[in-house]
mmCIF file of C-alpha atoms and ligand atoms in Angstrom:
data_model
loop_
_atom_site.group_PDB
_atom_site.id
_atom_site.type_symbol
_atom_site.label_atom_id
_atom_site.label_comp_id
_atom_site.label_asym_id
_atom_site.label_seq_id
_atom_site.Cartn_x
_atom_site.Cartn_y
_atom_site.Cartn_z
ATOM 1 C CA ALA A 1 -25.996 17.259 -3.731
ATOM 2 C CA PRO A 2 -26.089 14.571 -0.661
ATOM 3 C CA ALA A 3 -26.475 15.803 2.537
ATOM 4 C CA PRO A 4 -23.729 15.704 4.987
ATOM 5 C CA LEU A 5 -22.651 12.779 6.887
ATOM 6 C CA PRO A 6 -23.471 12.758 10.160
ATOM 7 C CA ALA A 7 -21.348 14.311 12.776
ATOM 8 C CA ARG A 8 -21.829 11.235 14.866
ATOM 9 C CA HIS A 9 -20.011 9.110 12.843
ATOM 10 C CA LEU A 10 -16.664 11.233 11.865
ATOM 11 C CA PHE A 11 -14.182 13.418 13.723
ATOM 12 C CA SER A 12 -14.845 16.962 13.094
ATOM 13 C CA ASP A 13 -12.895 18.285 16.331
ATOM 14 C CA PRO A 14 -9.853 19.770 15.544
ATOM 15 C CA ALA A 15 -8.626 19.608 19.448
ATOM 16 C CA GLU A 16 -10.272 16.085 19.540
ATOM 17 C CA ILE A 17 -7.948 15.030 16.238
ATOM 18 C CA GLU A 18 -4.487 16.277 17.810
ATOM 19 C CA ALA A 19 -5.306 14.266 21.786
ATOM 20 C CA LEU A 20 -5.439 11.350 19.128
ATOM 21 C CA ARG A 21 -2.640 11.600 17.551
ATOM 22 C CA GLY A 22 -0.749 12.023 20.687
ATOM 23 C CA ASN A 23 -2.007 9.407 22.094
ATOM 24 C CA LEU A 24 -1.677 6.469 19.693
ATOM 25 C CA LEU A 25 1.322 7.870 18.788
ATOM 26 C CA ALA A 26 3.121 7.862 22.600
ATOM 27 C CA TRP A 27 1.422 4.726 22.741
ATOM 28 C CA TYR A 28 2.899 3.126 20.450
ATOM 29 C CA ASP A 29 6.754 4.226 20.914
ATOM 30 C CA LYS A 30 6.082 2.404 24.274
ATOM 31 C CA CYS A 31 3.877 -0.925 22.858
ATOM 32 C CA LYS A 32 5.354 -1.642 19.782
ATOM 33 C CA ARG A 33 5.992 -5.352 18.327
ATOM 34 C CA HIS A 34 9.614 -5.128 17.441
ATOM 35 C CA LEU A 35 9.642 -6.962 13.908
ATOM 36 C CA PRO A 36 11.959 -7.095 11.157
ATOM 37 C CA TRP A 37 10.327 -4.385 8.318
ATOM 38 C CA ARG A 38 10.262 -2.225 11.304
ATOM 39 C CA THR A 39 14.075 -2.497 12.633
ATOM 40 C CA LEU A 40 15.196 -2.020 8.920
ATOM 41 C CA ALA A 41 12.382 1.245 7.728
ATOM 42 C CA ALA A 42 13.417 3.339 10.764
ATOM 43 C CA THR A 43 17.525 2.304 10.267
ATOM 44 C CA GLU A 44 17.859 2.323 7.142
ATOM 45 C CA PRO A 45 19.319 6.102 5.696
ATOM 46 C CA ASP A 46 17.968 5.297 1.219
ATOM 47 C CA THR A 47 14.678 5.930 1.027
ATOM 48 C CA ASP A 48 14.265 3.577 -1.791
ATOM 49 C CA ARG A 49 15.404 0.555 -0.111
ATOM 50 C CA ARG A 50 13.644 1.588 2.493
ATOM 51 C CA ALA A 51 10.850 1.678 0.135
ATOM 52 C CA TYR A 52 11.912 -1.966 -1.078
ATOM 53 C CA ALA A 53 11.552 -3.279 2.596
ATOM 54 C CA VAL A 54 8.144 -2.090 3.316
ATOM 55 C CA TRP A 55 7.328 -2.594 -0.282
ATOM 56 C CA VAL A 56 8.344 -6.566 0.642
ATOM 57 C CA SER A 57 6.652 -6.842 4.309
ATOM 58 C CA GLU A 58 3.319 -5.641 2.656
ATOM 59 C CA ILE A 59 3.296 -7.812 -0.177
ATOM 60 C CA MET A 60 3.852 -11.031 2.029
ATOM 61 C CA LEU A 61 1.267 -10.134 5.433
ATOM 62 C CA GLN A 62 -1.488 -9.129 2.568
ATOM 63 C CA GLN A 63 -3.730 -12.002 3.963
ATOM 64 C CA THR A 64 -0.983 -14.101 6.122
ATOM 65 C CA GLN A 65 -0.238 -13.448 10.196
ATOM 66 C CA VAL A 66 2.844 -11.827 11.128
ATOM 67 C CA ALA A 67 4.094 -14.791 12.904
ATOM 68 C CA THR A 68 4.082 -16.487 9.198
ATOM 69 C CA VAL A 69 5.510 -13.477 7.616
ATOM 70 C CA ILE A 70 8.559 -13.663 9.833
ATOM 71 C CA ASP A 71 10.934 -16.483 7.885
ATOM 72 C CA TYR A 72 9.500 -16.132 5.020
ATOM 73 C CA TYR A 73 10.452 -11.867 4.794
ATOM 74 C CA ASN A 74 13.767 -12.516 5.909
ATOM 75 C CA ARG A 75 14.991 -15.002 4.450
ATOM 76 C CA TRP A 76 13.602 -12.757 0.912
ATOM 77 C CA MET A 77 15.597 -10.122 2.541
ATOM 78 C CA GLN A 78 19.519 -12.763 2.573
ATOM 79 C CA ARG A 79 18.200 -13.421 -0.868
ATOM 80 C CA TRP A 80 17.097 -9.907 -2.714
ATOM 81 C CA PRO A 81 18.640 -7.393 -0.560
ATOM 82 C CA THR A 82 17.996 -4.736 -3.656
ATOM 83 C CA LEU A 83 15.135 -4.342 -6.240
ATOM 84 C CA GLN A 84 17.870 -4.362 -8.488
ATOM 85 C CA ALA A 85 19.022 -7.662 -7.451
ATOM 86 C CA LEU A 86 15.191 -9.277 -6.829
ATOM 87 C CA ALA A 87 14.542 -7.869 -10.459
ATOM 88 C CA GLN A 88 17.308 -10.637 -11.866
ATOM 89 C CA ALA A 89 15.983 -13.887 -10.342
ATOM 90 C CA SER A 90 13.864 -16.403 -12.342
ATOM 91 C CA LEU A 91 10.463 -16.634 -11.407
ATOM 92 C CA GLU A 92 11.155 -20.356 -10.560
ATOM 93 C CA GLU A 93 13.178 -18.898 -7.987
ATOM 94 C CA VAL A 94 10.920 -16.487 -6.372
ATOM 95 C CA ASN A 95 8.376 -19.330 -6.227
ATOM 96 C CA GLU A 96 10.705 -21.690 -4.279
ATOM 97 C CA LEU A 97 10.991 -19.445 -1.571
ATOM 98 C CA TRP A 98 7.407 -17.916 -1.554
ATOM 99 C CA ALA A 99 6.490 -22.339 -1.447
ATOM 100 C CA GLY A 100 3.740 -22.335 1.595
ATOM 101 C CA LEU A 101 3.159 -18.668 2.201
ATOM 102 C CA GLY A 102 0.215 -18.751 -0.510
ATOM 103 C CA TYR A 103 -1.693 -16.280 -3.453
ATOM 104 C CA TYR A 104 1.336 -17.271 -5.177
ATOM 105 C CA SER A 105 0.892 -14.455 -8.164
ATOM 106 C CA ARG A 106 2.227 -11.800 -4.807
ATOM 107 C CA GLY A 107 5.118 -12.755 -5.525
ATOM 108 C CA LYS A 108 5.116 -13.092 -8.884
ATOM 109 C CA ARG A 109 3.717 -9.342 -8.871
ATOM 110 C CA LEU A 110 6.436 -7.939 -7.154
ATOM 111 C CA GLN A 111 9.447 -9.720 -9.257
ATOM 112 C CA GLU A 112 6.963 -7.644 -12.333
ATOM 113 C CA ALA A 113 7.524 -4.794 -10.870
ATOM 114 C CA ALA A 114 10.862 -4.880 -9.717
ATOM 115 C CA LYS A 115 11.860 -6.228 -12.657
ATOM 116 C CA LYS A 116 9.701 -2.369 -14.486
ATOM 117 C CA VAL A 117 11.674 -0.818 -11.653
ATOM 118 C CA VAL A 118 14.823 -1.129 -13.142
ATOM 119 C CA SER A 119 13.760 -1.677 -16.399
ATOM 120 C CA GLU A 120 11.378 1.157 -17.096
ATOM 121 C CA LEU A 121 11.866 3.754 -14.405
ATOM 122 C CA ALA A 122 15.364 4.169 -14.278
ATOM 123 C CA GLY A 123 15.697 2.016 -10.646
ATOM 124 C CA GLN A 124 14.106 4.727 -8.738
ATOM 125 C CA MET A 125 10.540 4.152 -7.100
ATOM 126 C CA PRO A 126 7.941 6.026 -7.445
ATOM 127 C CA ARG A 127 7.691 8.013 -4.607
ATOM 128 C CA THR A 128 4.362 9.565 -3.950
ATOM 129 C CA ALA A 129 0.688 6.864 -3.162
ATOM 130 C CA GLU A 130 -1.005 8.084 -5.859
ATOM 131 C CA ASP A 131 2.657 6.951 -8.978
ATOM 132 C CA LEU A 132 3.132 3.534 -6.781
ATOM 133 C CA GLN A 133 -0.497 2.281 -7.011
ATOM 134 C CA LYS A 134 -0.295 3.778 -10.900
ATOM 135 C CA LEU A 135 3.499 2.589 -11.879
ATOM 136 C CA LEU A 136 3.752 -0.474 -9.474
ATOM 137 C CA PRO A 137 2.071 -3.836 -10.475
ATOM 138 C CA GLY A 138 0.943 -5.118 -7.962
ATOM 139 C CA VAL A 139 0.432 -2.225 -5.390
ATOM 140 C CA GLY A 140 -2.978 -1.140 -4.770
ATOM 141 C CA ARG A 141 -4.586 1.998 -2.473
ATOM 142 C CA TYR A 142 -3.675 0.084 0.568
ATOM 143 C CA THR A 143 0.757 -0.900 0.013
ATOM 144 C CA ALA A 144 0.539 2.577 -1.911
ATOM 145 C CA GLY A 145 -0.039 4.045 0.903
ATOM 146 C CA ALA A 146 2.143 1.976 3.315
ATOM 147 C CA ILE A 147 4.773 2.547 0.913
ATOM 148 C CA ALA A 148 4.661 7.006 1.077
ATOM 149 C CA SER A 149 4.438 6.887 4.226
ATOM 150 C CA ILE A 150 6.610 5.163 5.911
ATOM 151 C CA SER A 151 9.220 5.545 3.606
ATOM 152 C CA TYR A 152 8.494 8.897 2.057
ATOM 153 C CA SER A 153 6.764 10.162 5.144
ATOM 154 C CA GLN A 154 3.833 11.734 2.383
ATOM 155 C CA ALA A 155 0.932 12.430 4.289
ATOM 156 C CA THR A 156 -1.654 9.834 3.128
ATOM 157 C CA GLY A 157 -3.699 7.919 5.163
ATOM 158 C CA VAL A 158 -4.103 4.018 4.846
ATOM 159 C CA VAL A 159 -7.086 1.844 5.463
ATOM 160 C CA ASP A 160 -6.332 -2.570 5.977
ATOM 161 C CA GLY A 161 -8.137 -4.893 7.787
ATOM 162 C CA ASN A 162 -7.426 -3.627 11.187
ATOM 163 C CA VAL A 163 -7.467 0.294 10.552
ATOM 164 C CA ILE A 164 -11.426 -1.056 9.620
ATOM 165 C CA ARG A 165 -12.192 -2.537 12.488
ATOM 166 C CA VAL A 166 -10.828 0.681 14.788
ATOM 167 C CA LEU A 167 -12.625 3.349 12.708
ATOM 168 C CA CYS A 168 -15.404 1.401 12.990
ATOM 169 C CA ARG A 169 -15.674 0.960 16.458
ATOM 170 C CA LEU A 170 -14.528 4.301 16.916
ATOM 171 C CA ARG A 171 -16.902 5.671 15.165
ATOM 172 C CA CYS A 172 -20.190 3.768 15.827
ATOM 173 C CA ILE A 173 -19.997 2.648 11.524
ATOM 174 C CA GLY A 174 -22.141 -0.468 11.348
ATOM 175 C CA ALA A 175 -23.661 -0.100 7.429
ATOM 176 C CA ASP A 176 -21.920 -2.722 5.190
ATOM 177 C CA SER A 177 -17.272 -2.124 6.098
ATOM 178 C CA SER A 178 -16.640 -3.203 2.425
ATOM 179 C CA SER A 179 -19.234 -1.423 1.103
ATOM 180 C CA PRO A 180 -17.862 1.301 -1.481
ATOM 181 C CA ALA A 181 -19.703 3.807 0.079
ATOM 182 C CA VAL A 182 -18.329 3.041 3.672
ATOM 183 C CA ILE A 183 -14.587 2.239 2.095
ATOM 184 C CA ASP A 184 -14.815 6.098 0.889
ATOM 185 C CA GLN A 185 -15.347 6.941 3.936
ATOM 186 C CA LEU A 186 -12.715 5.256 6.081
ATOM 187 C CA TRP A 187 -10.120 6.537 3.734
ATOM 188 C CA ASP A 188 -11.706 10.110 4.066
ATOM 189 C CA MET A 189 -11.356 9.747 7.652
ATOM 190 C CA ALA A 190 -7.625 8.496 7.598
ATOM 191 C CA ASN A 191 -6.420 11.556 5.563
ATOM 192 C CA ALA A 192 -7.982 13.350 7.604
ATOM 193 C CA LEU A 193 -6.592 11.657 10.897
ATOM 194 C CA VAL A 194 -2.600 10.830 9.345
ATOM 195 C CA ASP A 195 -0.367 13.022 11.948
ATOM 196 C CA ARG A 196 1.343 15.280 9.540
ATOM 197 C CA SER A 197 5.387 15.003 11.527
ATOM 198 C CA ARG A 198 5.066 10.990 11.397
ATOM 199 C CA PRO A 199 2.559 9.479 8.931
ATOM 200 C CA GLY A 200 4.602 6.899 8.467
ATOM 201 C CA ASP A 201 4.300 6.106 12.792
ATOM 202 C CA PHE A 202 0.626 6.573 12.667
ATOM 203 C CA ASN A 203 -0.268 4.689 10.368
ATOM 204 C CA GLN A 204 1.540 1.321 11.391
ATOM 205 C CA ALA A 205 0.065 2.274 15.239
ATOM 206 C CA LEU A 206 -3.202 2.621 13.814
ATOM 207 C CA MET A 207 -2.746 -0.549 12.269
ATOM 208 C CA GLU A 208 -1.110 -2.074 15.623
ATOM 209 C CA LEU A 209 -3.952 -0.821 17.774
ATOM 210 C CA GLY A 210 -5.912 -3.456 15.876
ATOM 211 C CA ALA A 211 -3.298 -5.972 15.707
ATOM 212 C CA THR A 212 -2.769 -5.916 18.879
ATOM 213 C CA VAL A 213 -5.520 -4.260 21.256
ATOM 214 C CA CYS A 214 -8.472 -3.695 19.389
ATOM 215 C CA VAL A 215 -8.778 -7.341 17.827
ATOM 216 C CA PRO A 216 -11.662 -9.076 16.351
ATOM 217 C CA LYS A 217 -13.539 -10.541 19.293
ATOM 218 C CA ALA A 218 -12.313 -9.531 22.665
ATOM 219 C CA PRO A 219 -10.867 -5.703 22.645
ATOM 220 C CA LEU A 220 -9.057 -5.093 25.015
ATOM 221 C CA CYS A 221 -10.746 -1.660 25.808
ATOM 222 C CA GLY A 222 -9.815 -0.930 29.273
ATOM 223 C CA GLU A 223 -5.642 -0.806 28.136
ATOM 224 C CA CYS A 224 -6.796 1.140 24.661
ATOM 225 C CA PRO A 225 -4.583 4.793 24.416
ATOM 226 C CA VAL A 226 -7.723 6.019 22.321
ATOM 227 C CA LYS A 227 -10.336 4.722 24.961
ATOM 228 C CA GLN A 228 -11.789 8.133 25.959
ATOM 229 C CA HIS A 229 -12.661 8.892 21.054
ATOM 230 C CA CYS A 230 -14.322 5.400 20.893
ATOM 231 C CA ARG A 231 -18.290 5.964 20.661
ATOM 232 C CA ALA A 232 -18.365 2.333 20.334
ATOM 233 C CA ARG A 233 -16.995 1.967 23.921
ATOM 234 C CA HIS A 234 -19.071 4.763 25.155
ATOM 235 C CA ARG A 235 -22.098 3.161 24.429
ATOM 236 C CA LYS A 236 -21.395 -0.119 25.606
ATOM 237 C CA LEU A 237 -20.979 1.754 28.941
ATOM 238 C CA PHE A 238 -23.807 4.597 29.016
ATOM 239 C CA GLY A 239 -25.530 2.015 27.230
ATOM 240 C CA LYS A 240 -26.876 5.234 24.548
ATOM 241 C CA PRO A 241 -24.901 7.054 21.379
ATOM 242 C CA THR A 242 -22.337 10.123 22.439
ATOM 243 C CA PRO A 243 -24.321 12.786 22.978
ATOM 244 C CA VAL A 244 -23.106 14.910 19.881
ATOM 245 C CA PRO A 245 -23.728 18.750 19.888
ATOM 246 C CA ASP A 246 -25.260 20.132 17.217
ATOM 247 C CA VAL A 247 -25.518 17.531 14.516
ATOM 248 C CA GLU A 248 -29.218 15.957 13.620
ATOM 249 C CA ASP A 249 -29.874 12.623 14.887
ATOM 250 C CA CYS A 250 -29.176 9.540 12.718
ATOM 251 C CA GLY A 251 -32.410 7.634 12.745
ATOM 252 C CA LYS A 252 -34.270 11.692 11.545
ATOM 253 C CA ARG A 253 -32.609 10.939 8.512
ATOM 254 C CA VAL A 254 -34.760 10.734 5.576
ATOM 255 C CA GLY A 255 -33.738 7.683 3.509
ATOM 256 C CA GLY A 256 -31.485 6.944 7.329
ATOM 257 C CA CYS A 257 -28.439 7.105 8.230
ATOM 258 C CA PRO A 258 -26.022 5.582 5.270
ATOM 259 C CA LEU A 259 -23.097 4.569 8.012
ATOM 260 C CA CYS A 260 -25.427 3.576 10.503
ATOM 261 C CA PRO A 261 -26.243 -0.212 11.040
ATOM 262 C CA PRO A 262 -29.106 -1.028 9.044
ATOM 263 C CA ALA A 263 -32.633 -1.181 10.616
ATOM 264 C CA THR A 264 -32.885 -4.978 10.431
ATOM 265 C CA GLU A 265 -29.999 -5.429 12.737
ATOM 266 C CA PRO A 266 -29.280 -3.180 15.726
ATOM 267 C CA TRP A 267 -27.467 -2.189 18.525
ATOM 268 C CA ASP A 268 -27.357 -5.902 20.117
ATOM 269 C CA SER A 269 -25.910 -4.940 23.937
ATOM 270 C CA SER A 270 -24.786 -8.834 24.501
ATOM 271 C CA LEU A 271 -21.928 -8.133 21.534
ATOM 272 C CA GLY A 272 -20.752 -4.292 23.178
ATOM 273 C CA VAL A 273 -17.864 -2.384 20.489
ATOM 274 C CA THR A 274 -18.174 -5.922 18.391
ATOM 275 C CA ASN A 275 -21.181 -4.591 17.194
ATOM 276 C CA PHE A 276 -18.779 -2.840 14.529
ATOM 277 C CA PRO A 277 -18.011 -3.132 12.414
ATOM 278 C CA ARG A 278 -20.325 -5.388 10.334
ATOM 279 C CA LYS A 279 -19.920 -6.529 7.122
ATOM 280 C CA ALA A 280 -22.046 -8.484 4.484
ATOM 281 C CA ALA A 281 -22.426 -12.327 4.702
ATOM 282 C CA LYS A 282 -19.579 -14.070 2.851
ATOM 283 C CA LYS A 283 -19.563 -15.938 -0.517
ATOM 284 C CA GLN A 284 -19.579 -19.519 0.067
ATOM 285 C CA PRO A 285 -16.252 -20.892 -1.341
ATOM 286 C CA ARG A 286 -16.471 -23.069 -4.642
ATOM 287 C CA GLU A 287 -16.471 -26.884 -3.709
ATOM 288 C CA ALA A 288 -14.108 -28.351 -6.368
ATOM 289 C CA ARG A 289 -12.302 -32.147 -6.705
ATOM 290 C CA THR A 290 -8.917 -32.705 -8.734
ATOM 291 C CA ALA A 291 -7.739 -36.473 -8.689
ATOM 292 C CA THR A 292 -4.263 -36.929 -8.497
ATOM 293 C CA CYS A 293 -1.360 -39.408 -8.978
ATOM 294 C CA VAL A 294 1.194 -39.621 -7.239
ATOM 295 C CA LEU A 295 3.774 -41.954 -9.810
ATOM 296 C CA GLU A 296 6.524 -43.269 -8.094
ATOM 297 C CA ARG A 297 9.777 -45.495 -9.006
ATOM 298 C CA ARG A 298 13.693 -46.422 -7.392
ATOM 299 C CA GLY A 299 16.114 -43.535 -7.834
ATOM 300 C CA CYS A 300 19.687 -44.942 -8.762
ATOM 301 C CA HIS A 301 19.970 -45.851 -4.188
ATOM 302 C CA GLY A 302 16.765 -46.818 -4.011
ATOM 303 C CA ALA A 303 15.403 -43.795 -2.281
ATOM 304 C CA PRO A 304 11.641 -43.315 -3.834
ATOM 305 C CA GLU A 305 11.558 -40.919 -6.754
ATOM 306 C CA TYR A 306 8.224 -38.467 -7.452
ATOM 307 C CA LEU A 307 6.996 -37.493 -11.088
ATOM 308 C CA ILE A 308 6.007 -33.676 -10.999
ATOM 309 C CA VAL A 309 4.866 -31.254 -13.441
ATOM 310 C CA GLN A 310 4.723 -27.327 -13.529
ATOM 311 C CA ARG A 311 1.324 -25.830 -13.454
ATOM 312 C CA PRO A 312 0.521 -23.732 -16.554
ATOM 313 C CA SER A 313 2.147 -19.600 -15.830
ATOM 314 C CA SER A 314 -1.127 -17.714 -15.413
ATOM 315 C CA GLY A 315 -3.991 -18.820 -13.045
ATOM 316 C CA LEU A 316 -4.266 -20.545 -9.518
ATOM 317 C CA LEU A 317 -0.901 -21.195 -8.228
ATOM 318 C CA ALA A 318 0.914 -20.334 -11.330
ATOM 319 C CA GLY A 319 3.704 -21.679 -12.313
ATOM 320 C CA LEU A 320 4.261 -23.427 -9.389
ATOM 321 C CA TRP A 321 4.702 -27.618 -9.654
ATOM 322 C CA GLU A 322 2.206 -30.444 -8.256
ATOM 323 C CA PHE A 323 1.376 -34.002 -8.938
ATOM 324 C CA PRO A 324 0.189 -35.044 -12.063
ATOM 325 C CA SER A 325 -3.197 -33.737 -11.871
ATOM 326 C CA LEU A 326 -6.645 -33.688 -14.035
ATOM 327 C CA PRO A 327 -9.835 -31.609 -12.559
ATOM 328 C CA LEU A 328 -12.901 -34.314 -11.773
ATOM 329 C CA ALA A 329 -16.955 -33.305 -12.838
ATOM 330 C CA GLN A 330 -19.049 -32.913 -9.332
ATOM 331 C CA GLY A 331 -20.162 -36.137 -8.779
ATOM 332 C CA LEU A 332 -18.080 -38.733 -10.618
ATOM 333 C CA GLN A 333 -18.156 -42.115 -9.415
ATOM 334 C CA GLU A 334 -15.000 -43.843 -8.628
ATOM 335 C CA GLU A 335 -14.481 -45.851 -11.278
ATOM 336 C CA LYS A 336 -15.083 -43.177 -13.296
ATOM 337 C CA GLN A 337 -12.719 -40.752 -11.762
ATOM 338 C CA ARG A 338 -10.204 -43.669 -11.984
ATOM 339 C CA GLU A 339 -10.579 -44.437 -15.620
ATOM 340 C CA ALA A 340 -10.048 -40.535 -16.414
ATOM 341 C CA LEU A 341 -7.126 -40.206 -14.623
ATOM 342 C CA ALA A 342 -5.302 -43.157 -16.402
ATOM 343 C CA ASP A 343 -6.276 -41.839 -19.179
ATOM 344 C CA HIS A 344 -5.161 -38.492 -18.779
ATOM 345 C CA LEU A 345 -1.648 -39.544 -17.483
ATOM 346 C CA GLN A 346 -1.810 -42.848 -20.798
ATOM 347 C CA ALA A 347 -2.130 -39.514 -22.873
ATOM 348 C CA TRP A 348 0.557 -37.962 -21.152
ATOM 349 C CA MET A 349 3.132 -40.172 -20.497
ATOM 350 C CA GLY A 350 3.019 -42.021 -24.256
ATOM 351 C CA GLN A 351 2.246 -45.504 -22.650
ATOM 352 C CA PRO A 352 -0.511 -47.462 -21.623
ATOM 353 C CA VAL A 353 -1.682 -47.121 -17.720
ATOM 354 C CA GLU A 354 -4.248 -49.661 -16.374
ATOM 355 C CA ALA A 355 -6.578 -47.438 -14.597
ATOM 356 C CA ARG A 356 -7.030 -51.144 -12.193
ATOM 357 C CA GLY A 357 -3.327 -50.076 -11.614
ATOM 358 C CA LEU A 358 -4.128 -46.831 -9.441
ATOM 359 C CA GLN A 359 -4.530 -47.486 -5.893
ATOM 360 C CA LEU A 360 -6.442 -44.673 -4.359
ATOM 361 C CA ILE A 361 -5.096 -43.206 -1.045
ATOM 362 C CA GLY A 362 -7.371 -40.988 0.337
ATOM 363 C CA GLU A 363 -8.500 -37.549 -0.166
ATOM 364 C CA VAL A 364 -6.770 -34.472 0.779
ATOM 365 C CA VAL A 365 -9.006 -31.177 1.586
ATOM 366 C CA HIS A 366 -7.076 -27.708 1.117
ATOM 367 C CA ILE A 367 -9.439 -24.078 1.211
ATOM 368 C CA PHE A 368 -8.086 -21.709 -1.005
ATOM 369 C CA SER A 369 -9.638 -18.148 -0.862
ATOM 370 C CA HIS A 370 -13.031 -18.624 -2.536
ATOM 371 C CA ILE A 371 -12.330 -22.752 -3.384
ATOM 372 C CA HIS A 372 -12.851 -25.502 -1.183
ATOM 373 C CA GLN A 373 -10.912 -28.212 -2.629
ATOM 374 C CA THR A 374 -11.048 -31.444 -2.047
ATOM 375 C CA TYR A 375 -7.572 -33.478 -3.925
ATOM 376 C CA VAL A 376 -8.960 -37.371 -4.230
ATOM 377 C CA VAL A 377 -5.548 -38.983 -4.151
ATOM 378 C CA TYR A 378 -4.307 -41.666 -6.450
ATOM 379 C CA SER A 379 -0.454 -43.465 -6.164
ATOM 380 C CA LEU A 380 1.112 -45.883 -9.180
ATOM 381 C CA PRO A 381 4.728 -47.180 -8.571
ATOM 382 C CA LEU A 382 6.568 -47.865 -11.681
ATOM 383 C CA ASP A 383 8.749 -50.631 -12.185
ATOM 384 C CA GLY A 384 10.476 -49.313 -15.103
ATOM 385 C CA ASP A 385 11.409 -45.585 -16.250
ATOM 386 C CA VAL A 386 8.858 -44.070 -18.257
ATOM 387 C CA THR A 387 9.774 -41.637 -21.349
ATOM 388 C CA LEU A 388 6.876 -38.564 -20.443
ATOM 389 C CA ASP A 389 6.017 -36.663 -23.267
ATOM 390 C CA PRO A 390 7.973 -33.497 -24.370
ATOM 391 C CA ALA A 391 4.872 -32.073 -25.742
ATOM 392 C CA SER A 392 3.439 -32.079 -22.454
ATOM 393 C CA SER A 393 3.899 -29.892 -19.372
ATOM 394 C CA PRO A 394 7.678 -29.733 -17.918
ATOM 395 C CA SER A 395 7.856 -32.230 -15.602
ATOM 396 C CA ARG A 396 11.045 -33.431 -13.347
ATOM 397 C CA TRP A 397 11.876 -36.540 -10.836
ATOM 398 C CA VAL A 398 11.927 -35.373 -7.224
ATOM 399 C CA THR A 399 13.655 -37.111 -3.877
ATOM 400 C CA GLU A 400 11.650 -36.064 -0.834
ATOM 401 C CA GLU A 401 13.835 -33.477 0.460
ATOM 402 C CA GLU A 402 14.174 -32.315 -3.076
ATOM 403 C CA PHE A 403 10.210 -32.022 -3.328
ATOM 404 C CA HIS A 404 10.093 -30.074 -0.698
ATOM 405 C CA THR A 405 12.524 -27.028 -1.546
ATOM 406 C CA SER A 406 10.133 -27.082 -4.984
ATOM 407 C CA ALA A 407 8.264 -24.192 -5.703
ATOM 408 C CA VAL A 408 5.052 -26.726 -4.297
ATOM 409 C CA SER A 409 2.199 -25.498 -3.054
ATOM 410 C CA THR A 410 1.329 -26.665 0.748
ATOM 411 C CA ALA A 411 -1.894 -28.879 -0.674
ATOM 412 C CA MET A 412 0.634 -30.658 -2.634
ATOM 413 C CA LYS A 413 2.681 -31.320 0.427
ATOM 414 C CA LYS A 414 -0.507 -32.638 2.168
ATOM 415 C CA VAL A 415 -0.818 -34.674 -1.199
ATOM 416 C CA LEU A 416 2.775 -36.376 -0.045
HETATM 417 FE FE1 SF4 B 1 -10.904 -0.613 19.809
HETATM 418 FE FE2 SF4 B 1 -12.477 -0.722 22.888
HETATM 419 FE FE3 SF4 B 1 -10.827 0.984 22.342
HETATM 420 FE FE4 SF4 B 1 -12.511 1.626 21.252
HETATM 421 S S1 SF4 B 1 -11.579 1.205 23.157
HETATM 422 S S2 SF4 B 1 -10.847 1.731 20.122
HETATM 423 S S3 SF4 B 1 -13.356 -1.047 20.349
HETATM 424 S S4 SF4 B 1 -10.623 -1.035 21.723
#
């Protein structure tokens, strides 16, 4: 059996856990930000509607800042106030509302999951974290824990980026916080700490602490409601680890401590509490280049109209609309790019397109989570109308105003 983990990195004193819960909840009651999904969760008597509201907010908040999400959340809840209403929506409508929020598969999966609850689960949300994760597409362990604790008062913890940071600092965990072994430890810790009578508030309080006080770069330790439990702060103030009675010294463990910083990157006193958490170096995003052509014609009132086409229904930016585009091989010369794009447009429009008629406008860079994408932007003004090949992707002409309300990505807005 593996050796028990050093108590230095754990919460093992019940009195300390009780005190930490009390301090954190008292602070949350006084200092929490008033956010629309919190107001709804606190006032909505129907637990399934509460769960729906929490679910929508949690999916939107993945990888996106609170300030950006608020407007999208309010518009979403106005349009589809219930799970049943969302189940009736089309993917096109969902993509239109989601446009600009990024990571578009989130909206699609949310709508698929709503359909599933209505058609396969008789409109009843699953009520435990285990069932939510098992039965709903797009609901992972974190989202399931958040919905179950906030809406159904299940005493289950949550671990997101904010919680990882707070827990790693509270217990001086300096091993790679993205490794499965450390993540498992943090889940065990979150489950042990969660307040049994107010699990939803406790989880939100821990995340709120990470978002507003125990922030990545300059944490406000002086204002922190759990500072007396924080071993990183102790180490910063006193220059040595917190003495923990009757515990094995991490440094003397055979094979080293699995939760301490690696021996090659020991505690750095200039960093203070921000020594924690530690992450393995991020993989560099992949470089990609795409030629894109803004085809323009004069509409009936003389205003310009642009041609947009729909992307395939799976993969990156699934189902969204874009200017006709073609991925380019790395290092392709400008002349060859232009020819490749002209051929692409020609096959697609069923009429000759002169490569030299394409006007190079410039480049637009957009960073997706894992792709550093450069769009090489061309323009092609058209005199007459074109008949598009009906066998190719769906396409339509839009005015500038229509373009902005269509389901187009932020990258395409930059291109225009
Ligand atoms: Fe974070 Fe500082 Fe509070 Fe520790 S004392 S939990 S480092 S804000």
